[in-house]
Short mmCIF file of C-alpha atoms in Angstrom, two decimals:
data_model
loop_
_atom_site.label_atom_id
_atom_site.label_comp_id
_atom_site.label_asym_id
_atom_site.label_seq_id
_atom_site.Cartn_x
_atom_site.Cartn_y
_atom_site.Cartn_z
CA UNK A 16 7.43 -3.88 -21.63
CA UNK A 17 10.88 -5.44 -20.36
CA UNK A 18 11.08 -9.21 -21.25
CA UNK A 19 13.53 -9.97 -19.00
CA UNK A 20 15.75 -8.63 -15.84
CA UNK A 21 18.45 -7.77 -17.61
CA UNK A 22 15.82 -4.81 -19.00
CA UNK A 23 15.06 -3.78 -15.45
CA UNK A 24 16.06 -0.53 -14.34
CA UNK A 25 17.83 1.55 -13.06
CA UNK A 26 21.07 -0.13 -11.66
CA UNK A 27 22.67 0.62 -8.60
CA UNK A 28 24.93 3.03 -10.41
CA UNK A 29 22.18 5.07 -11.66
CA UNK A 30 20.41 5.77 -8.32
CA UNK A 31 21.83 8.55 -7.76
CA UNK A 32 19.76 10.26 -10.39
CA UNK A 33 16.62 9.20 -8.54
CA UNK A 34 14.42 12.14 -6.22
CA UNK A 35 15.77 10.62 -2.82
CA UNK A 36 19.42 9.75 -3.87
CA UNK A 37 21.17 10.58 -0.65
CA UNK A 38 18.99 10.27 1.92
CA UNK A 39 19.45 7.70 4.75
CA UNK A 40 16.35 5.72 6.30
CA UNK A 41 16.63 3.63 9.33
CA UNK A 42 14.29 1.20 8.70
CA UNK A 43 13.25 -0.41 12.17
CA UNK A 44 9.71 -1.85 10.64
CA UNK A 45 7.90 -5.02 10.86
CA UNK A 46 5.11 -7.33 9.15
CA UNK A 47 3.53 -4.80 5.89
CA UNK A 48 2.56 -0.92 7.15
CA UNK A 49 5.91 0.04 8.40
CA UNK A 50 7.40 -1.70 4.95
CA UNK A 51 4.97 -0.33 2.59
CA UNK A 52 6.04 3.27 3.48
CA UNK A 53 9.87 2.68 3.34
CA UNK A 54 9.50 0.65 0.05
CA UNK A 55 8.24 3.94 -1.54
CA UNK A 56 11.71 5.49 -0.14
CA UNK A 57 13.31 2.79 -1.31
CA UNK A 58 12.17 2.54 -4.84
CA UNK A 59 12.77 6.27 -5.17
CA UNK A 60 16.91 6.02 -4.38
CA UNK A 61 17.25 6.40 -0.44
CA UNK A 62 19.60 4.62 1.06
CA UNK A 63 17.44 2.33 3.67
CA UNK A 64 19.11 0.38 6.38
CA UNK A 65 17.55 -2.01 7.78
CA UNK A 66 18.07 -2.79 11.59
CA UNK A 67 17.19 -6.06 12.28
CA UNK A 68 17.72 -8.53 15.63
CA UNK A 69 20.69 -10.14 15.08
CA UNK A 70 19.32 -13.93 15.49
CA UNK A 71 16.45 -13.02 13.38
CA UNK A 72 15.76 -15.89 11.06
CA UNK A 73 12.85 -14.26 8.73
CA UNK A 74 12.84 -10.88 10.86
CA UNK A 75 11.78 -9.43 7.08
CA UNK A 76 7.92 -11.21 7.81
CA UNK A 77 7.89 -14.48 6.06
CA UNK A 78 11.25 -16.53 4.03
CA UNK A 79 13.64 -13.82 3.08
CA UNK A 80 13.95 -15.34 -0.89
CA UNK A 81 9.61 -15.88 -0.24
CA UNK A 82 7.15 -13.82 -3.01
CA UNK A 83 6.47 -11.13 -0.08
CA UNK A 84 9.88 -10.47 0.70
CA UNK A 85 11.18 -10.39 -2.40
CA UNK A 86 8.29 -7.91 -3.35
CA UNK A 87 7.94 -5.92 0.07
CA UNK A 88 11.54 -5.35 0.90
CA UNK A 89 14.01 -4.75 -1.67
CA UNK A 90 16.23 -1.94 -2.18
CA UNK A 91 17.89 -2.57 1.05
CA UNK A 92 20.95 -2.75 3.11
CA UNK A 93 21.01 -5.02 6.30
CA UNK A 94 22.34 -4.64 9.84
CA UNK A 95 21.44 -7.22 12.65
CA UNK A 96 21.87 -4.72 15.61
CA UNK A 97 20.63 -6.56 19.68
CA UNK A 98 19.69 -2.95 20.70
CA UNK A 99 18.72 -4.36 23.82
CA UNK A 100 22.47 -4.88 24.44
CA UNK A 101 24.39 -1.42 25.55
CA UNK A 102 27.12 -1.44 23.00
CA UNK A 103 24.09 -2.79 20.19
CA UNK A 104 22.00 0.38 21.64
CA UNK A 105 25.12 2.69 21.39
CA UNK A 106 26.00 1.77 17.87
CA UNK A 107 22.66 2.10 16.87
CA UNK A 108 22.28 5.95 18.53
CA UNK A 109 25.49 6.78 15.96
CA UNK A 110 22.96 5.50 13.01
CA UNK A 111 20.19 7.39 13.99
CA UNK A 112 23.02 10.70 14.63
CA UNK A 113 23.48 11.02 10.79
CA UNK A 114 19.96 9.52 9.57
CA UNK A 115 17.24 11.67 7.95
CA UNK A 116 14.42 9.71 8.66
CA UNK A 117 13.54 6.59 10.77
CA UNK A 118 10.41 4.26 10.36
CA UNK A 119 9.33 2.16 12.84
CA UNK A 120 5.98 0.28 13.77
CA UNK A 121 6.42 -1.50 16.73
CA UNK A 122 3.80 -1.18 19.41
CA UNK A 123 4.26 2.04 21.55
CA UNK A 124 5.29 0.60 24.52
CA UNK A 125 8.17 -1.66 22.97
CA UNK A 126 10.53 1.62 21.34
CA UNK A 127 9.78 3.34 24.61
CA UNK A 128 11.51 0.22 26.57
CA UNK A 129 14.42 -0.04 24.24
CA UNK A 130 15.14 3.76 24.75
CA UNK A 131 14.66 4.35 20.44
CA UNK A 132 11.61 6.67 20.94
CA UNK A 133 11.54 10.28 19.11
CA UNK A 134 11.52 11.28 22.53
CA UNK A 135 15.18 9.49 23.26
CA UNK A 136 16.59 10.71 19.43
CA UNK A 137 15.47 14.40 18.95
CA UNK A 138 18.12 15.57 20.81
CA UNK A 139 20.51 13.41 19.14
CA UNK A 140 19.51 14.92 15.90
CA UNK A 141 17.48 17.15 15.60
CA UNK A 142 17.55 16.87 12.05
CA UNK A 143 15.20 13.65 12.30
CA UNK A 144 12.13 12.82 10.59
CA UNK A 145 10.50 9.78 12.66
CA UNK A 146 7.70 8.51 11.21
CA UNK A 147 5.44 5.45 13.17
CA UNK A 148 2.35 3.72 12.17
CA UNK A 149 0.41 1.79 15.32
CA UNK A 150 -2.14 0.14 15.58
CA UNK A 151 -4.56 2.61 16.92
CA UNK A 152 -2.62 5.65 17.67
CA UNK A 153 0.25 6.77 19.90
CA UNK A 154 -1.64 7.74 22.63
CA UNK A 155 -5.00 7.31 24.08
CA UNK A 156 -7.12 4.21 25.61
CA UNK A 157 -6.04 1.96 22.83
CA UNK A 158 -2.37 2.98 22.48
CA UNK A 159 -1.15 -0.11 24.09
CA UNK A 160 -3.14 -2.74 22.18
CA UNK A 161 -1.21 -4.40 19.30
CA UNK A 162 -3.20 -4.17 15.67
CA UNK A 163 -3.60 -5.85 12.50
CA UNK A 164 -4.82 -5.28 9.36
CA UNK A 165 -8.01 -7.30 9.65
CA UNK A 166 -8.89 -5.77 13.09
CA UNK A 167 -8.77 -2.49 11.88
CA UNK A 168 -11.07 -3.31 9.70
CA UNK A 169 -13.31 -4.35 12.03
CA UNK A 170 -13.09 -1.70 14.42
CA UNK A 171 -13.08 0.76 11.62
CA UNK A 172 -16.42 -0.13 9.82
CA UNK A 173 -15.08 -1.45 6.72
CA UNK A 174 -16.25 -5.26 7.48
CA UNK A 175 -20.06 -3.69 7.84
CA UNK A 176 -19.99 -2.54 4.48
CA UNK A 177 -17.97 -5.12 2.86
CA UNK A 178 -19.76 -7.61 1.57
CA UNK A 179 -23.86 -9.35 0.28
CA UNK A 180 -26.35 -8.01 2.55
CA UNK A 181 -27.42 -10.75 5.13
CA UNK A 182 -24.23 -12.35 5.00
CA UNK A 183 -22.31 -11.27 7.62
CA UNK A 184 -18.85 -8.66 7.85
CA UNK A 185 -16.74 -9.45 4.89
CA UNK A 186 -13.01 -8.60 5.55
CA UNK A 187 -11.47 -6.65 2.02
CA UNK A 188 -9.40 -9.26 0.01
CA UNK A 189 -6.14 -7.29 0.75
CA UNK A 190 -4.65 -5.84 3.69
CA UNK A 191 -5.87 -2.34 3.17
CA UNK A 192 -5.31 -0.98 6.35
CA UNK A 193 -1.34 -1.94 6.14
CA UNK A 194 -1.45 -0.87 2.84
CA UNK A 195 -3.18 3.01 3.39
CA UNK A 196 -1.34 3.73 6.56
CA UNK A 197 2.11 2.93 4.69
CA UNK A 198 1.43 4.99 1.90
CA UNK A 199 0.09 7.51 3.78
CA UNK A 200 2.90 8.14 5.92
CA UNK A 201 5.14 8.19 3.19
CA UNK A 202 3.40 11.29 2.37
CA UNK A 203 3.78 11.87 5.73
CA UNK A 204 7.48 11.78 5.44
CA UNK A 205 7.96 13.75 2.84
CA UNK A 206 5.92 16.89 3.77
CA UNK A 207 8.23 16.38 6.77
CA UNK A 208 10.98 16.54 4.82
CA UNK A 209 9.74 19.55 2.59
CA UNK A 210 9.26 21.16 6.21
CA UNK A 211 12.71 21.08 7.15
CA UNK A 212 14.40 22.62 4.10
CA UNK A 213 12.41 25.22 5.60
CA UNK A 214 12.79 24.81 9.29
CA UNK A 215 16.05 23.14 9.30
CA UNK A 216 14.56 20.75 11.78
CA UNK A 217 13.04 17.22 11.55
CA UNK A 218 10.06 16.05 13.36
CA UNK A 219 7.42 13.23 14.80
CA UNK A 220 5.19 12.16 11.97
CA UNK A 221 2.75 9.20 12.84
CA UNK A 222 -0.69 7.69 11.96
CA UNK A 223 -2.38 4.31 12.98
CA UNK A 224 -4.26 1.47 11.07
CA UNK A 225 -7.31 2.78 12.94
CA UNK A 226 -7.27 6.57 11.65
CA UNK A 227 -5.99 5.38 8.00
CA UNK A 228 -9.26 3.23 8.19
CA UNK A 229 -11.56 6.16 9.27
CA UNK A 230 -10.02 8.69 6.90
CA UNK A 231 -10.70 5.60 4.07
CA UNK A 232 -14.26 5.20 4.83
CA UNK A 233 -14.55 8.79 2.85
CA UNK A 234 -17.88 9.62 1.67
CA UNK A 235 -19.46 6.70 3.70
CA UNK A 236 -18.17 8.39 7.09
CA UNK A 237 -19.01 11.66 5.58
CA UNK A 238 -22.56 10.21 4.64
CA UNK A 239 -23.15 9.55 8.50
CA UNK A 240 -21.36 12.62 9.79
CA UNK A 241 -23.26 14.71 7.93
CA UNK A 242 -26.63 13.54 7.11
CA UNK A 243 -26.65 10.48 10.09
CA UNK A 244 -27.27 7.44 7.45
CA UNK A 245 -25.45 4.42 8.79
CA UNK A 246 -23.99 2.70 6.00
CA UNK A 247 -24.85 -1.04 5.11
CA UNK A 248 -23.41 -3.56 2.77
CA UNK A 249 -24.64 -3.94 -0.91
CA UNK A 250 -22.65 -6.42 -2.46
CA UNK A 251 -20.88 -5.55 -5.94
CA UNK A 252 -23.50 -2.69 -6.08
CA UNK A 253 -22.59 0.97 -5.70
CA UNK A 254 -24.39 2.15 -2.23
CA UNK A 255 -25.79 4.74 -4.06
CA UNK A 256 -25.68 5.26 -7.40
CA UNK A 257 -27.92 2.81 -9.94
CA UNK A 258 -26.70 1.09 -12.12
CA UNK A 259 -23.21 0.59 -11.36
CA UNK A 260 -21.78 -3.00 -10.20
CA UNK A 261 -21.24 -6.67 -11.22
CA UNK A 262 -23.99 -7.89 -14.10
CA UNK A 263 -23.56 -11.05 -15.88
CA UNK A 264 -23.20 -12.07 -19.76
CA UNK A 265 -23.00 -15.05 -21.67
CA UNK A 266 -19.23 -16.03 -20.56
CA UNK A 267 -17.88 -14.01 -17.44
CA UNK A 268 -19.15 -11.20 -14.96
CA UNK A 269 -18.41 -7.44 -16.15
CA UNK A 270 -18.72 -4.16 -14.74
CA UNK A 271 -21.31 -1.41 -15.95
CA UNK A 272 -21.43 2.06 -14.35
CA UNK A 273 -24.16 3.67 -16.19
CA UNK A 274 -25.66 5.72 -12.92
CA UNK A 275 -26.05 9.54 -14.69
CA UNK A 276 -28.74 10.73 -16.26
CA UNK A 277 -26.49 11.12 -19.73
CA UNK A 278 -25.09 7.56 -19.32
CA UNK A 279 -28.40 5.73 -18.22
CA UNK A 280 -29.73 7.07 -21.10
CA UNK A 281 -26.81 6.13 -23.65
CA UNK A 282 -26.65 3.09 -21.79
CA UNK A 283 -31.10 2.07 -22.58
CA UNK A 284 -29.82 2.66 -25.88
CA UNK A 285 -26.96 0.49 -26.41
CA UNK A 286 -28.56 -2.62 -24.47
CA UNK A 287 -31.70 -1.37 -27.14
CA UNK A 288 -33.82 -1.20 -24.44
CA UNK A 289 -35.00 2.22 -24.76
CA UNK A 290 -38.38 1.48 -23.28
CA UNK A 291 -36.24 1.53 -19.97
CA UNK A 292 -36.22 5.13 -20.37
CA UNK A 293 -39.60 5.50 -20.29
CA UNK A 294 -40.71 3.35 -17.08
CA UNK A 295 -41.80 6.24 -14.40
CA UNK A 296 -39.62 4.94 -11.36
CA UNK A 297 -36.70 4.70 -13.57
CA UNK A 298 -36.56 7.93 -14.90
CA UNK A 299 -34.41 9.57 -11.86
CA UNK A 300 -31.44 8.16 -10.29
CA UNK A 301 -33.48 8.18 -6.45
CA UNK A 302 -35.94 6.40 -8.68
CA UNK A 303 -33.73 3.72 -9.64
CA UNK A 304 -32.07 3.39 -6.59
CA UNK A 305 -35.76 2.61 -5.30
CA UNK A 306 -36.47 -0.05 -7.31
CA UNK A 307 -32.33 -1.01 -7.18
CA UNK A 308 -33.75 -5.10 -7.15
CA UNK A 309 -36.02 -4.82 -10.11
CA UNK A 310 -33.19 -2.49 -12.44
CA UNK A 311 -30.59 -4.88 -11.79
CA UNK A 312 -32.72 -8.24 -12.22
CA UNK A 313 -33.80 -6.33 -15.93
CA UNK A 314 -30.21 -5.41 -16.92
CA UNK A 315 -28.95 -8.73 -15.71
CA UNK A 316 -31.56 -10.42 -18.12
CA UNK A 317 -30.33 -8.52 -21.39
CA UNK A 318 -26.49 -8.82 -19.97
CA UNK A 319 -25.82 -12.40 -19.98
CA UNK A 320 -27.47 -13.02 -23.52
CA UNK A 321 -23.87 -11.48 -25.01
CA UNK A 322 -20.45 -12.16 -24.09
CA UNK A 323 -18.10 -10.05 -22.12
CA UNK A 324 -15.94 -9.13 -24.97
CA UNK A 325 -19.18 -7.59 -26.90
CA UNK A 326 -20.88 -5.85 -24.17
CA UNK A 327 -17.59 -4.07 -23.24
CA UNK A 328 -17.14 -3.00 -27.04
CA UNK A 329 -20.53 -2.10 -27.14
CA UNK A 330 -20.70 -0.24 -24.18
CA UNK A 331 -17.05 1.88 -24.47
CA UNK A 332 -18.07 2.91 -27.90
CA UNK A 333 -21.25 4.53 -25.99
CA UNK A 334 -19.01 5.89 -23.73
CA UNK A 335 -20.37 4.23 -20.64
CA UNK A 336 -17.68 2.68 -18.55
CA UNK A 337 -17.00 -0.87 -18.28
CA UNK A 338 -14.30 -3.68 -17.30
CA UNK A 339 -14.27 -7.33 -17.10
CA UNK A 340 -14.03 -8.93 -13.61
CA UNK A 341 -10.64 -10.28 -14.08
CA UNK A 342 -8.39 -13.21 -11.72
CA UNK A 343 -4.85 -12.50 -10.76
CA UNK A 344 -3.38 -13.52 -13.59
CA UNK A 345 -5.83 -11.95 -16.27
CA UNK A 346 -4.79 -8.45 -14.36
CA UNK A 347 -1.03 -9.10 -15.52
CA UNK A 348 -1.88 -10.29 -18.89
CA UNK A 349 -4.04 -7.35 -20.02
CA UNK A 350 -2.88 -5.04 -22.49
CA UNK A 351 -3.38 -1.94 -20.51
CA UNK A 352 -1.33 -3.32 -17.22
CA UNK A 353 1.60 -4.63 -19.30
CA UNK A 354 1.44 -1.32 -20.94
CA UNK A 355 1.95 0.35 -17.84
CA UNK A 356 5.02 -2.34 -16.98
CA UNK A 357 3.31 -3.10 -13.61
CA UNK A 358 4.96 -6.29 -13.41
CA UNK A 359 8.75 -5.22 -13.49
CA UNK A 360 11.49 -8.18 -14.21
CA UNK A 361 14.64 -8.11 -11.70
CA UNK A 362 17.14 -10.81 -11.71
CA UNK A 363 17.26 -11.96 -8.08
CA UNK A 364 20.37 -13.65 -6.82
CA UNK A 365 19.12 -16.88 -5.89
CA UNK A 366 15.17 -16.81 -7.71
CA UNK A 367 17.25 -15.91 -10.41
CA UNK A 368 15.02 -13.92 -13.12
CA UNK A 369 11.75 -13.25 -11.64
CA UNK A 370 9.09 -9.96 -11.15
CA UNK A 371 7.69 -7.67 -9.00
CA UNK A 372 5.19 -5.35 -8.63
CA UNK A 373 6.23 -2.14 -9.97
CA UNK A 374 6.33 0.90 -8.26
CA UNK A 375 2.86 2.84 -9.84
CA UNK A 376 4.36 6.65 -9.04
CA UNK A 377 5.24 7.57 -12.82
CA UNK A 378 8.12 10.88 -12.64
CA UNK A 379 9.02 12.39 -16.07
CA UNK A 380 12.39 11.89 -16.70
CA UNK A 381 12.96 9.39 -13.99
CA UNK A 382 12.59 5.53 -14.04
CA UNK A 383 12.89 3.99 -10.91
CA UNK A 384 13.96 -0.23 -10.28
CA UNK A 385 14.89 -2.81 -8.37
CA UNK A 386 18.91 -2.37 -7.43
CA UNK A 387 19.84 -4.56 -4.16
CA UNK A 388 17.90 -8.06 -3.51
CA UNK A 389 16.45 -8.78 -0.34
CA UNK A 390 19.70 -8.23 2.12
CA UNK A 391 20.62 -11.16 3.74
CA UNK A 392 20.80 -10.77 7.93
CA UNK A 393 23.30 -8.35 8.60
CA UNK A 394 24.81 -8.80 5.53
CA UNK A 395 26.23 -4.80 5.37
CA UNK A 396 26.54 -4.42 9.19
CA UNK A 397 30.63 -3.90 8.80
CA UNK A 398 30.35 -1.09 6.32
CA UNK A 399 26.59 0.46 8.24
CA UNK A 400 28.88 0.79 11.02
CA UNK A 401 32.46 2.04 9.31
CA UNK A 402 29.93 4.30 7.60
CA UNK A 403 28.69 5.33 10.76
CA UNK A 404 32.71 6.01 11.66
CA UNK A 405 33.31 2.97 14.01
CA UNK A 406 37.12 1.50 13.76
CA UNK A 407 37.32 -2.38 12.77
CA UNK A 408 38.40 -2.82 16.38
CA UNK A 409 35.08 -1.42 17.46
CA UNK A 410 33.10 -3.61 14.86
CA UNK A 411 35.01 -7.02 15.90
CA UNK A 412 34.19 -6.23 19.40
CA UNK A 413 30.75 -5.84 18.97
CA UNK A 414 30.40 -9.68 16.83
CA UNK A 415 32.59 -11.10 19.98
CA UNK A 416 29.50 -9.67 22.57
CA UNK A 417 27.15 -10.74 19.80
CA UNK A 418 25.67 -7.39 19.75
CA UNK A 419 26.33 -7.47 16.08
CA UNK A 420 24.93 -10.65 14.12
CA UNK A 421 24.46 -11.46 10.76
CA UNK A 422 24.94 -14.70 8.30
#
């Protein structure tokens, strides 16, 4: 694993060896589901521009040099663009003319009243993949509402089966809605993509925090689509196959799934309890999933008179699988995760050497990195817009309306 930053890779000369050298994002997105997806672009070599307000103080969501920033949005140029001014708009419709894809996940209403809607850019170019995420979809009775991570879900039946039973909705310790509908519409975005080497043409490409939450419920919604059982919580327990959750040993909680025939079996065996194996009401997994209280409370009772480190020996050389419960910062120091260099060390112009969370797509041949720091505001609106083909003249006169910003 990399020590330092000066290991990180690639740098900003080697992108162009990266899958998505070339490409050019717009990058109109806010707060973490609009940011997640273009990260993925980003980390991958497209060129993303980011079009912020130009008297935007933290328009990234949160201190620009903060641990979420830094993280969330790197790999970026910057452009502070007023699009509600006409000469801000105007510059901004000769971005969009040459872009291959623009993200955005504002609420509907709000791209519709500043006239940057796929509706007011197809035309334009017709070459465009625009990709949104809402909060519950682009049309319907909740199109309108605004949405957040936590009240998706809500509304999408996570909470219900999130947490002890009896104690309430428990909201996931992440933001898994922002987190699902970003990396699902990168996939989103490059189907698209794959589309229009075919087609020649671009396209709308959208999802919400509210279907990424439905589509996530998987075999739960399936379970009550199908067969009508209305999922309820069950703690660190698996809802339906016994025994697989959270048991305790003599120093720290670990996992055990041990829930097939073949590994409840192997799994009597190595806690030398092979009498287990014998009780009637154990002996199938409906069985056990019966009498789920009275299996746990007798696994939990031979569990916590060994430590962690032994029962997960124990168990892996049974083959039944197993994992200690681990904090934050046990995640990063385990073998396996450094291993996988999920922590990746950038030198950051002002943090100076620091980490972030690595990009977990592995392509052979390929290493991806972190090669810009968080822009600052506007800080590559001149060349964005001589890019874009717009004479110094035209620049200066856009800073003297303030349509163009920047630090």
């Amino acid at each position: 694993m990399p020590d330092s930053a000066a290991d990180a890779k690639p740098s900003s000369a080697e992108t162009t060896s990266l899958p998505l050298a070339g490409l050019r994002v717009l990058d109109l997105t806010l707060a973490r589901a609009g940011p997640t997806c273009v990260r993925h672009l980003a980390d991958w070599g497209a060129d993303i521009i980011r079009v912020e307000p130009p008297r935007s103080t933290d328009g990234l969501g949160g201190p620009r040099d903060g641990f979420d920033s830094v993280n969330l949005h790197r790999n970026k140029r910057s452009i502070a663009l007023d699009l509600k001014h006409p000469d801000g708009h105007a510059a901004f419709l000769k971005l969009a003319a040459t872009a291959d894809v623009l993200v955005e996940n504002m609420r509907v209403q709000v791209k519709h009243r500043l006239k940057i809607a796929y509706e007011d850019l197809k035309d334009l170019n017709p070459r465009l993949v625009y990709a949104s995420i809402s909060g519950f979809g682009q049309t319907g009775p909740y199109a309108k509402r605004g949405g957040v991570d936590q009240i998706a879900q809500g509304m999408g039946g996570l909470m219900s089966i999130t947490g002890e039973p009896g104690r309430g909705p428990m909201r996931v310790g992440i933001p898994i809605d922002d987190l699902t509908a970003g990396n699902l519409l990168a996939l989103g975005v490059m189907m698209k993509l794959y589309d229009r080497e075919r087609t020649g043409r671009g396209g709308y490409v959208h999802t919400s925090l509210l279907e990424s939450q439905v589509f996530m419920l998987d075999f739960q919604a399936s379970r009550y689509l199908m067969d009508g059982e209305v999922a309820g919580q069950a703690g660190n327990d698996h809802p339906v196959n016994i025994p697989m959750g959270v048991f305790p040993t003599a120093d720290k909680p670990i996992n055990i799934a041990a829930s097939s025939p073949k590994l409840w079996e192997a799994f009597c065996r190595a806690a030398g309890r092979e009498d287990w194996m014998r009780v009637p009401e154990w002996q199938t997994a409906a069985g056990r999933s019966k009498d789920r209280a009275r299996v746990n409370a007798a696994i939990s009772e031979v569990t916590r008179t060994k430590p962690s480190e032994w029962w997960i020996a124990t168990l892996e050389e049974a083959g039944i699988p197993c994992g200690p419960v681990n904090d934050i910062a046990e995640v990063f120091a385990d073998p396996q995760v450094r291993h996988l260099e999920m922590a990746m060390p950038i030198r950051h112009r002002r943090r100076g050497d620091t980490r972030v969370v690595a990009s977990p797509l592995n392509v052979e041949g390929l290493e991806t990195g972190v090669y810009r720091d968080v822009p600052d505001l506007g800080e590559h609106g001149e060349e964005i817009l001589a890019e874009a083909g717009l004479s110094a003249a035209e620049i200066e006169g856009l800073k003297a309306k303030g349509a163009l910003g920047g630090e």
